mmCIF file with all atom_site columns, C-alpha atoms in Angstrom:
data_model
loop_
_atom_site.group_PDB
_atom_site.id
_atom_site.type_symbol
_atom_site.label_atom_id
_atom_site.label_alt_id
_atom_site.label_comp_id
_atom_site.label_asym_id
_atom_site.label_entity_id
_atom_site.label_seq_id
_atom_site.pdbx_PDB_ins_code
_atom_site.Cartn_x
_atom_site.Cartn_y
_atom_site.Cartn_z
_atom_site.occupancy
_atom_site.B_iso_or_equiv
_atom_site.pdbx_formal_charge
_atom_site.auth_seq_id
_atom_site.auth_comp_id
_atom_site.auth_asym_id
_atom_site.auth_atom_id
_atom_site.pdbx_PDB_model_num
ATOM 1   C CA . UNK A 1 1   ? 0.000   0.000   0.000   1.00 87.00 ? 4   UNK A CA 1
ATOM 2   C CA . UNK A 1 2   ? 1.505   3.306   -1.154  1.00 95.00 ? 5   UNK A CA 1
ATOM 3   C CA . UNK A 1 3   ? 0.067   6.821   -0.826  1.00 97.00 ? 6   UNK A CA 1
ATOM 4   C CA . UNK A 1 4   ? 0.950   9.306   -3.558  1.00 98.00 ? 7   UNK A CA 1
ATOM 5   C CA . UNK A 1 5   ? 0.500   13.072  -3.456  1.00 99.00 ? 8   UNK A CA 1
ATOM 6   C CA . UNK A 1 6   ? 0.218   14.650  -6.894  1.00 99.00 ? 9   UNK A CA 1
ATOM 7   C CA . UNK A 1 7   ? 0.699   18.401  -7.332  1.00 99.00 ? 10  UNK A CA 1
ATOM 8   C CA . UNK A 1 8   ? -0.303  20.627  -10.254 1.00 97.00 ? 11  UNK A CA 1
ATOM 9   C CA . UNK A 1 9   ? 1.614   23.800  -9.359  1.00 96.00 ? 12  UNK A CA 1
ATOM 10  C CA . UNK A 1 10  ? 0.459   27.344  -10.032 1.00 93.00 ? 13  UNK A CA 1
ATOM 11  C CA . UNK A 1 11  ? 1.179   30.728  -8.493  1.00 90.00 ? 14  UNK A CA 1
ATOM 12  C CA . UNK A 1 12  ? -2.541  31.460  -8.030  1.00 93.00 ? 15  UNK A CA 1
ATOM 13  C CA . UNK A 1 13  ? -4.089  27.961  -7.867  1.00 96.00 ? 16  UNK A CA 1
ATOM 14  C CA . UNK A 1 14  ? -2.136  24.837  -6.953  1.00 97.00 ? 17  UNK A CA 1
ATOM 15  C CA . UNK A 1 15  ? -4.072  21.612  -7.360  1.00 98.00 ? 18  UNK A CA 1
ATOM 16  C CA . UNK A 1 16  ? -3.439  18.557  -5.213  1.00 99.00 ? 19  UNK A CA 1
ATOM 17  C CA . UNK A 1 17  ? -4.623  14.981  -5.402  1.00 99.00 ? 20  UNK A CA 1
ATOM 18  C CA . UNK A 1 18  ? -3.973  12.087  -3.054  1.00 99.00 ? 21  UNK A CA 1
ATOM 19  C CA . UNK A 1 19  ? -4.449  8.442   -4.000  1.00 99.00 ? 22  UNK A CA 1
ATOM 20  C CA . UNK A 1 20  ? -3.538  5.089   -2.488  1.00 98.00 ? 23  UNK A CA 1
ATOM 21  C CA . UNK A 1 21  ? -2.157  2.295   -4.620  1.00 95.00 ? 24  UNK A CA 1
ATOM 22  C CA . UNK A 1 22  ? -3.023  -1.214  -3.430  1.00 92.00 ? 25  UNK A CA 1
ATOM 23  C CA . UNK A 1 23  ? -1.620  -3.641  -5.948  1.00 86.00 ? 26  UNK A CA 1
ATOM 24  C CA . UNK A 1 24  ? -3.192  -2.635  -9.246  1.00 87.00 ? 27  UNK A CA 1
ATOM 25  C CA . UNK A 1 25  ? -6.080  -0.813  -7.578  1.00 94.00 ? 28  UNK A CA 1
ATOM 26  C CA . UNK A 1 26  ? -6.030  2.986   -7.205  1.00 97.00 ? 29  UNK A CA 1
ATOM 27  C CA . UNK A 1 27  ? -8.140  4.474   -4.415  1.00 97.00 ? 30  UNK A CA 1
ATOM 28  C CA . UNK A 1 28  ? -9.085  8.145   -4.185  1.00 98.00 ? 31  UNK A CA 1
ATOM 29  C CA . UNK A 1 29  ? -8.256  9.713   -0.819  1.00 98.00 ? 32  UNK A CA 1
ATOM 30  C CA . UNK A 1 30  ? -8.743  13.425  -1.453  1.00 98.00 ? 33  UNK A CA 1
ATOM 31  C CA . UNK A 1 31  ? -8.141  16.398  -3.704  1.00 98.00 ? 34  UNK A CA 1
ATOM 32  C CA . UNK A 1 32  ? -8.591  20.131  -3.861  1.00 98.00 ? 35  UNK A CA 1
ATOM 33  C CA . UNK A 1 33  ? -6.891  23.424  -4.538  1.00 98.00 ? 36  UNK A CA 1
ATOM 34  C CA . UNK A 1 34  ? -4.634  25.737  -2.610  1.00 98.00 ? 37  UNK A CA 1
ATOM 35  C CA . UNK A 1 35  ? -5.854  29.183  -3.614  1.00 96.00 ? 38  UNK A CA 1
ATOM 36  C CA . UNK A 1 36  ? -3.800  32.297  -3.080  1.00 93.00 ? 39  UNK A CA 1
ATOM 37  C CA . UNK A 1 37  ? -5.281  35.769  -2.994  1.00 82.00 ? 40  UNK A CA 1
ATOM 38  C CA . UNK A 1 38  ? -4.025  38.617  -5.134  1.00 75.00 ? 41  UNK A CA 1
ATOM 39  C CA . UNK A 1 39  ? -1.232  39.132  -2.604  1.00 79.00 ? 42  UNK A CA 1
ATOM 40  C CA . UNK A 1 40  ? 2.356   39.820  -3.517  1.00 91.00 ? 43  UNK A CA 1
ATOM 41  C CA . UNK A 1 41  ? 4.304   36.833  -4.861  1.00 93.00 ? 44  UNK A CA 1
ATOM 42  C CA . UNK A 1 42  ? 6.295   36.058  -1.678  1.00 94.00 ? 45  UNK A CA 1
ATOM 43  C CA . UNK A 1 43  ? 3.045   35.830  0.319   1.00 94.00 ? 46  UNK A CA 1
ATOM 44  C CA . UNK A 1 44  ? 1.505   33.539  -2.315  1.00 96.00 ? 47  UNK A CA 1
ATOM 45  C CA . UNK A 1 45  ? 4.587   31.302  -2.267  1.00 97.00 ? 48  UNK A CA 1
ATOM 46  C CA . UNK A 1 46  ? 4.427   31.096  1.525   1.00 97.00 ? 49  UNK A CA 1
ATOM 47  C CA . UNK A 1 47  ? 0.748   30.079  1.280   1.00 96.00 ? 50  UNK A CA 1
ATOM 48  C CA . UNK A 1 48  ? 1.595   27.336  -1.243  1.00 98.00 ? 51  UNK A CA 1
ATOM 49  C CA . UNK A 1 49  ? 4.397   26.028  0.993   1.00 98.00 ? 52  UNK A CA 1
ATOM 50  C CA . UNK A 1 50  ? 2.139   26.039  4.069   1.00 98.00 ? 53  UNK A CA 1
ATOM 51  C CA . UNK A 1 51  ? -0.723  24.405  2.139   1.00 98.00 ? 54  UNK A CA 1
ATOM 52  C CA . UNK A 1 52  ? 1.419   21.594  0.726   1.00 99.00 ? 55  UNK A CA 1
ATOM 53  C CA . UNK A 1 53  ? 2.985   21.019  4.154   1.00 99.00 ? 56  UNK A CA 1
ATOM 54  C CA . UNK A 1 54  ? -0.494  20.775  5.694   1.00 99.00 ? 57  UNK A CA 1
ATOM 55  C CA . UNK A 1 55  ? -1.591  18.222  3.069   1.00 99.00 ? 58  UNK A CA 1
ATOM 56  C CA . UNK A 1 56  ? 1.557   16.158  3.687   1.00 99.00 ? 59  UNK A CA 1
ATOM 57  C CA . UNK A 1 57  ? 0.863   16.213  7.429   1.00 98.00 ? 60  UNK A CA 1
ATOM 58  C CA . UNK A 1 58  ? -2.773  15.197  6.909   1.00 98.00 ? 61  UNK A CA 1
ATOM 59  C CA . UNK A 1 59  ? -2.292  12.345  4.398   1.00 98.00 ? 62  UNK A CA 1
ATOM 60  C CA . UNK A 1 60  ? 1.279   11.195  5.149   1.00 98.00 ? 63  UNK A CA 1
ATOM 61  C CA . UNK A 1 61  ? 2.134   10.248  1.544   1.00 98.00 ? 64  UNK A CA 1
ATOM 62  C CA . UNK A 1 62  ? 5.013   7.954   0.606   1.00 97.00 ? 65  UNK A CA 1
ATOM 63  C CA . UNK A 1 63  ? 5.767   9.709   -2.697  1.00 97.00 ? 66  UNK A CA 1
ATOM 64  C CA . UNK A 1 64  ? 5.403   13.204  -4.135  1.00 98.00 ? 67  UNK A CA 1
ATOM 65  C CA . UNK A 1 65  ? 4.756   13.652  -7.863  1.00 98.00 ? 68  UNK A CA 1
ATOM 66  C CA . UNK A 1 66  ? 4.706   17.057  -9.551  1.00 98.00 ? 69  UNK A CA 1
ATOM 67  C CA . UNK A 1 67  ? 4.301   18.388  -13.066 1.00 94.00 ? 70  UNK A CA 1
ATOM 68  C CA . UNK A 1 68  ? 7.419   19.714  -14.777 1.00 91.00 ? 71  UNK A CA 1
ATOM 69  C CA . UNK A 1 69  ? 7.563   23.294  -16.000 1.00 79.00 ? 72  UNK A CA 1
ATOM 70  C CA . UNK A 1 70  ? 6.585   23.695  -19.619 1.00 72.00 ? 73  UNK A CA 1
ATOM 71  C CA . UNK A 1 71  ? 7.706   26.555  -21.848 1.00 64.00 ? 74  UNK A CA 1
ATOM 72  C CA . UNK A 1 72  ? 5.088   29.254  -21.391 1.00 63.00 ? 75  UNK A CA 1
ATOM 73  C CA . UNK A 1 73  ? 4.486   31.999  -23.941 1.00 74.00 ? 76  UNK A CA 1
ATOM 74  C CA . UNK A 1 74  ? 5.002   34.551  -21.182 1.00 82.00 ? 77  UNK A CA 1
ATOM 75  C CA . UNK A 1 75  ? 8.413   34.401  -19.470 1.00 84.00 ? 78  UNK A CA 1
ATOM 76  C CA . UNK A 1 76  ? 7.046   36.061  -16.316 1.00 86.00 ? 79  UNK A CA 1
ATOM 77  C CA . UNK A 1 77  ? 4.385   33.342  -15.980 1.00 84.00 ? 80  UNK A CA 1
ATOM 78  C CA . UNK A 1 78  ? 6.995   30.607  -16.433 1.00 86.00 ? 81  UNK A CA 1
ATOM 79  C CA . UNK A 1 79  ? 9.173   32.139  -13.714 1.00 90.00 ? 82  UNK A CA 1
ATOM 80  C CA . UNK A 1 80  ? 6.257   32.369  -11.274 1.00 90.00 ? 83  UNK A CA 1
ATOM 81  C CA . UNK A 1 81  ? 5.279   28.777  -12.057 1.00 91.00 ? 84  UNK A CA 1
ATOM 82  C CA . UNK A 1 82  ? 8.857   27.674  -11.425 1.00 93.00 ? 85  UNK A CA 1
ATOM 83  C CA . UNK A 1 83  ? 8.839   29.433  -8.067  1.00 96.00 ? 86  UNK A CA 1
ATOM 84  C CA . UNK A 1 84  ? 5.531   27.790  -7.109  1.00 96.00 ? 87  UNK A CA 1
ATOM 85  C CA . UNK A 1 85  ? 6.997   24.395  -8.050  1.00 96.00 ? 88  UNK A CA 1
ATOM 86  C CA . UNK A 1 86  ? 10.082  25.174  -6.011  1.00 97.00 ? 89  UNK A CA 1
ATOM 87  C CA . UNK A 1 87  ? 8.231   25.855  -2.769  1.00 98.00 ? 90  UNK A CA 1
ATOM 88  C CA . UNK A 1 88  ? 6.018   22.780  -3.271  1.00 98.00 ? 91  UNK A CA 1
ATOM 89  C CA . UNK A 1 89  ? 9.115   20.616  -3.825  1.00 98.00 ? 92  UNK A CA 1
ATOM 90  C CA . UNK A 1 90  ? 10.752  22.217  -0.782  1.00 98.00 ? 93  UNK A CA 1
ATOM 91  C CA . UNK A 1 91  ? 7.752   21.219  1.340   1.00 99.00 ? 94  UNK A CA 1
ATOM 92  C CA . UNK A 1 92  ? 8.139   17.621  0.115   1.00 98.00 ? 95  UNK A CA 1
ATOM 93  C CA . UNK A 1 93  ? 11.890  17.508  0.686   1.00 98.00 ? 96  UNK A CA 1
ATOM 94  C CA . UNK A 1 94  ? 11.534  19.056  4.153   1.00 98.00 ? 97  UNK A CA 1
ATOM 95  C CA . UNK A 1 95  ? 9.190   16.149  4.954   1.00 98.00 ? 98  UNK A CA 1
ATOM 96  C CA . UNK A 1 96  ? 11.649  13.544  3.587   1.00 98.00 ? 99  UNK A CA 1
ATOM 97  C CA . UNK A 1 97  ? 9.462   12.621  0.599   1.00 98.00 ? 100 UNK A CA 1
ATOM 98  C CA . UNK A 1 98  ? 10.990  11.367  -2.647  1.00 97.00 ? 101 UNK A CA 1
ATOM 99  C CA . UNK A 1 99  ? 10.101  13.757  -5.487  1.00 97.00 ? 102 UNK A CA 1
ATOM 100 C CA . UNK A 1 100 ? 9.146   12.563  -8.982  1.00 97.00 ? 103 UNK A CA 1
ATOM 101 C CA . UNK A 1 101 ? 8.553   14.882  -11.943 1.00 96.00 ? 104 UNK A CA 1
ATOM 102 C CA . UNK A 1 102 ? 6.438   14.253  -15.026 1.00 96.00 ? 105 UNK A CA 1
ATOM 103 C CA . UNK A 1 103 ? 5.940   16.288  -18.189 1.00 94.00 ? 106 UNK A CA 1
ATOM 104 C CA . UNK A 1 104 ? 2.380   17.323  -19.053 1.00 93.00 ? 107 UNK A CA 1
ATOM 105 C CA . UNK A 1 105 ? 2.493   15.200  -22.229 1.00 94.00 ? 108 UNK A CA 1
ATOM 106 C CA . UNK A 1 106 ? 3.596   12.159  -20.179 1.00 95.00 ? 109 UNK A CA 1
ATOM 107 C CA . UNK A 1 107 ? 0.657   12.646  -17.822 1.00 96.00 ? 110 UNK A CA 1
ATOM 108 C CA . UNK A 1 108 ? -1.859  12.955  -20.667 1.00 95.00 ? 111 UNK A CA 1
ATOM 109 C CA . UNK A 1 109 ? -0.368  9.921   -22.438 1.00 95.00 ? 112 UNK A CA 1
ATOM 110 C CA . UNK A 1 110 ? -0.486  7.852   -19.252 1.00 94.00 ? 113 UNK A CA 1
ATOM 111 C CA . UNK A 1 111 ? -4.043  8.767   -18.252 1.00 96.00 ? 114 UNK A CA 1
ATOM 112 C CA . UNK A 1 112 ? -5.827  9.332   -21.580 1.00 94.00 ? 115 UNK A CA 1
ATOM 113 C CA . UNK A 1 113 ? -3.645  7.468   -24.071 1.00 91.00 ? 116 UNK A CA 1
ATOM 114 C CA . UNK A 1 114 ? -2.549  10.505  -26.076 1.00 88.00 ? 117 UNK A CA 1
ATOM 115 C CA . UNK A 1 115 ? -0.144  13.285  -25.173 1.00 89.00 ? 118 UNK A CA 1
ATOM 116 C CA . UNK A 1 116 ? -2.367  15.782  -26.984 1.00 88.00 ? 119 UNK A CA 1
ATOM 117 C CA . UNK A 1 117 ? -5.431  15.186  -24.774 1.00 91.00 ? 120 UNK A CA 1
ATOM 118 C CA . UNK A 1 118 ? -7.568  18.116  -23.657 1.00 91.00 ? 121 UNK A CA 1
ATOM 119 C CA . UNK A 1 119 ? -8.341  19.010  -20.028 1.00 88.00 ? 122 UNK A CA 1
ATOM 120 C CA . UNK A 1 120 ? -11.896 17.628  -20.231 1.00 91.00 ? 123 UNK A CA 1
ATOM 121 C CA . UNK A 1 121 ? -10.569 14.269  -21.447 1.00 94.00 ? 124 UNK A CA 1
ATOM 122 C CA . UNK A 1 122 ? -8.118  14.146  -18.530 1.00 93.00 ? 125 UNK A CA 1
ATOM 123 C CA . UNK A 1 123 ? -10.931 14.979  -16.069 1.00 94.00 ? 126 UNK A CA 1
ATOM 124 C CA . UNK A 1 124 ? -13.143 12.268  -17.553 1.00 94.00 ? 127 UNK A CA 1
ATOM 125 C CA . UNK A 1 125 ? -10.440 9.589   -17.366 1.00 96.00 ? 128 UNK A CA 1
ATOM 126 C CA . UNK A 1 126 ? -9.473  10.568  -13.809 1.00 97.00 ? 129 UNK A CA 1
ATOM 127 C CA . UNK A 1 127 ? -13.125 10.063  -12.799 1.00 97.00 ? 130 UNK A CA 1
ATOM 128 C CA . UNK A 1 128 ? -13.227 6.739   -14.612 1.00 96.00 ? 131 UNK A CA 1
ATOM 129 C CA . UNK A 1 129 ? -9.942  5.401   -13.203 1.00 96.00 ? 132 UNK A CA 1
ATOM 130 C CA . UNK A 1 130 ? -10.705 6.464   -9.617  1.00 98.00 ? 133 UNK A CA 1
ATOM 131 C CA . UNK A 1 131 ? -14.446 5.682   -9.851  1.00 96.00 ? 134 UNK A CA 1
ATOM 132 C CA . UNK A 1 132 ? -15.457 9.222   -8.842  1.00 96.00 ? 135 UNK A CA 1
ATOM 133 C CA . UNK A 1 133 ? -19.111 10.230  -9.049  1.00 93.00 ? 136 UNK A CA 1
ATOM 134 C CA . UNK A 1 134 ? -18.382 13.864  -9.939  1.00 92.00 ? 137 UNK A CA 1
ATOM 135 C CA . UNK A 1 135 ? -15.613 15.732  -11.719 1.00 90.00 ? 138 UNK A CA 1
ATOM 136 C CA . UNK A 1 136 ? -13.031 17.342  -9.453  1.00 93.00 ? 139 UNK A CA 1
ATOM 137 C CA . UNK A 1 137 ? -11.947 20.925  -10.161 1.00 93.00 ? 140 UNK A CA 1
ATOM 138 C CA . UNK A 1 138 ? -9.633  21.159  -13.185 1.00 93.00 ? 141 UNK A CA 1
ATOM 139 C CA . UNK A 1 139 ? -6.435  21.777  -11.187 1.00 96.00 ? 142 UNK A CA 1
ATOM 140 C CA . UNK A 1 140 ? -7.294  19.004  -8.708  1.00 97.00 ? 143 UNK A CA 1
ATOM 141 C CA . UNK A 1 141 ? -8.034  16.612  -11.609 1.00 97.00 ? 144 UNK A CA 1
ATOM 142 C CA . UNK A 1 142 ? -4.633  17.437  -13.121 1.00 97.00 ? 145 UNK A CA 1
ATOM 143 C CA . UNK A 1 143 ? -2.969  16.714  -9.763  1.00 98.00 ? 146 UNK A CA 1
ATOM 144 C CA . UNK A 1 144 ? -4.803  13.375  -9.512  1.00 98.00 ? 147 UNK A CA 1
ATOM 145 C CA . UNK A 1 145 ? -3.674  12.586  -13.071 1.00 98.00 ? 148 UNK A CA 1
ATOM 146 C CA . UNK A 1 146 ? -0.070  13.270  -12.029 1.00 98.00 ? 149 UNK A CA 1
ATOM 147 C CA . UNK A 1 147 ? -0.458  10.879  -9.074  1.00 98.00 ? 150 UNK A CA 1
ATOM 148 C CA . UNK A 1 148 ? -2.013  8.234   -11.363 1.00 98.00 ? 151 UNK A CA 1
ATOM 149 C CA . UNK A 1 149 ? 0.889   8.664   -13.797 1.00 97.00 ? 152 UNK A CA 1
ATOM 150 C CA . UNK A 1 150 ? 3.344   8.059   -10.981 1.00 97.00 ? 153 UNK A CA 1
ATOM 151 C CA . UNK A 1 151 ? 1.525   4.813   -10.128 1.00 94.00 ? 154 UNK A CA 1
ATOM 152 C CA . UNK A 1 152 ? 1.672   3.699   -13.764 1.00 91.00 ? 155 UNK A CA 1
ATOM 153 C CA . UNK A 1 153 ? 5.392   4.432   -13.997 1.00 88.00 ? 156 UNK A CA 1
ATOM 154 C CA . UNK A 1 154 ? 5.994   2.746   -10.639 1.00 80.00 ? 157 UNK A CA 1
ATOM 155 C CA . UNK A 1 155 ? 4.176   -0.422  -11.773 1.00 68.00 ? 158 UNK A CA 1
ATOM 156 C CA . UNK A 1 156 ? 6.163   -0.507  -15.012 1.00 57.00 ? 159 UNK A CA 1
ATOM 157 C CA . UNK A 1 157 ? 9.461   -0.093  -13.156 1.00 50.00 ? 160 UNK A CA 1
ATOM 158 C CA . UNK A 1 158 ? 8.493   -2.860  -10.737 1.00 49.00 ? 161 UNK A CA 1
ATOM 159 C CA . UNK A 1 159 ? 7.668   -5.177  -13.649 1.00 47.00 ? 162 UNK A CA 1
ATOM 160 C CA . UNK A 1 160 ? 10.946  -4.354  -15.366 1.00 41.00 ? 163 UNK A CA 1
ATOM 161 C CA . UNK A 1 161 ? 12.872  -5.079  -12.163 1.00 44.00 ? 164 UNK A CA 1
ATOM 162 C CA . UNK A 1 162 ? 11.140  -8.367  -11.329 1.00 45.00 ? 165 UNK A CA 1
ATOM 163 C CA . UNK A 1 163 ? 12.820  -10.595 -13.949 1.00 41.00 ? 166 UNK A CA 1
ATOM 164 C CA . UNK A 1 164 ? 16.237  -9.194  -13.032 1.00 38.00 ? 167 UNK A CA 1
ATOM 165 C CA . UNK A 1 165 ? 15.542  -9.870  -9.366  1.00 36.00 ? 168 UNK A CA 1
ATOM 166 C CA . UNK A 1 166 ? 14.447  -13.460 -9.983  1.00 34.00 ? 169 UNK A CA 1
ATOM 167 C CA . UNK A 1 167 ? 17.466  -14.023 -12.242 1.00 33.00 ? 170 UNK A CA 1
ATOM 168 C CA . UNK A 1 168 ? 19.732  -12.631 -9.524  1.00 33.00 ? 171 UNK A CA 1
ATOM 169 C CA . UNK A 1 169 ? 18.154  -14.986 -6.968  1.00 33.00 ? 172 UNK A CA 1
ATOM 170 C CA . UNK A 1 170 ? 18.808  -17.976 -9.228  1.00 31.00 ? 173 UNK A CA 1
ATOM 171 C CA . UNK A 1 171 ? 22.476  -17.060 -9.509  1.00 33.00 ? 174 UNK A CA 1
ATOM 172 C CA . UNK A 1 172 ? 22.817  -16.957 -5.724  1.00 34.00 ? 175 UNK A CA 1
ATOM 173 C CA . UNK A 1 173 ? 21.562  -20.514 -5.243  1.00 35.00 ? 176 UNK A CA 1
#
C-alpha cells in the first residue's frame, strides 16, 4: 500500500490529489486546490508552501509527484510557475518525501492514451480510473492525473525489475 501526493503547481491555484495504490487498484483519498489571494508573490509562495505542508501532514504520503515546467508563452508566468513548483518541492523535501517529476504530455499519455489530450478528457479519465461520481476541479483533476501517472510508472518499473531480481536470486543458489 503506497500513498501518492500529486501536485499541479500554479502561483494562483495549486491543485493537489492524493491516491492510495493497493496492488493494481487505485483508491481516491482526497483532492482540492490551494488558492492564493491577489497578494504579492512572496506571500503567495508562503501560502503554497504552508498548504502543501499541511496536506503532507494530513495524508502522510510515501511519494510526491509534480508536473514539470513547460515553456510558457510569457516568461514572467513561467518564472512564477517555477517558483511555485520550487516551494512545493521544498515542502516535500523538508518532509523527507521522494520527489518525482512528469511532463504534461507524459501525464496525458499515461491517463488518456494521447499526449495531446484536452483538459476535459483528462478529467473524464481521472473520474473513470478512480471511480469518482463527480468531476473534481480542473487543477485538482490534473494533480490526480499526475499521481495516477506516478503509479503507472511505478508499476512498469516494478515489472521491469522483477525478472532481473528473480534471475539474480537464481544465480545466488
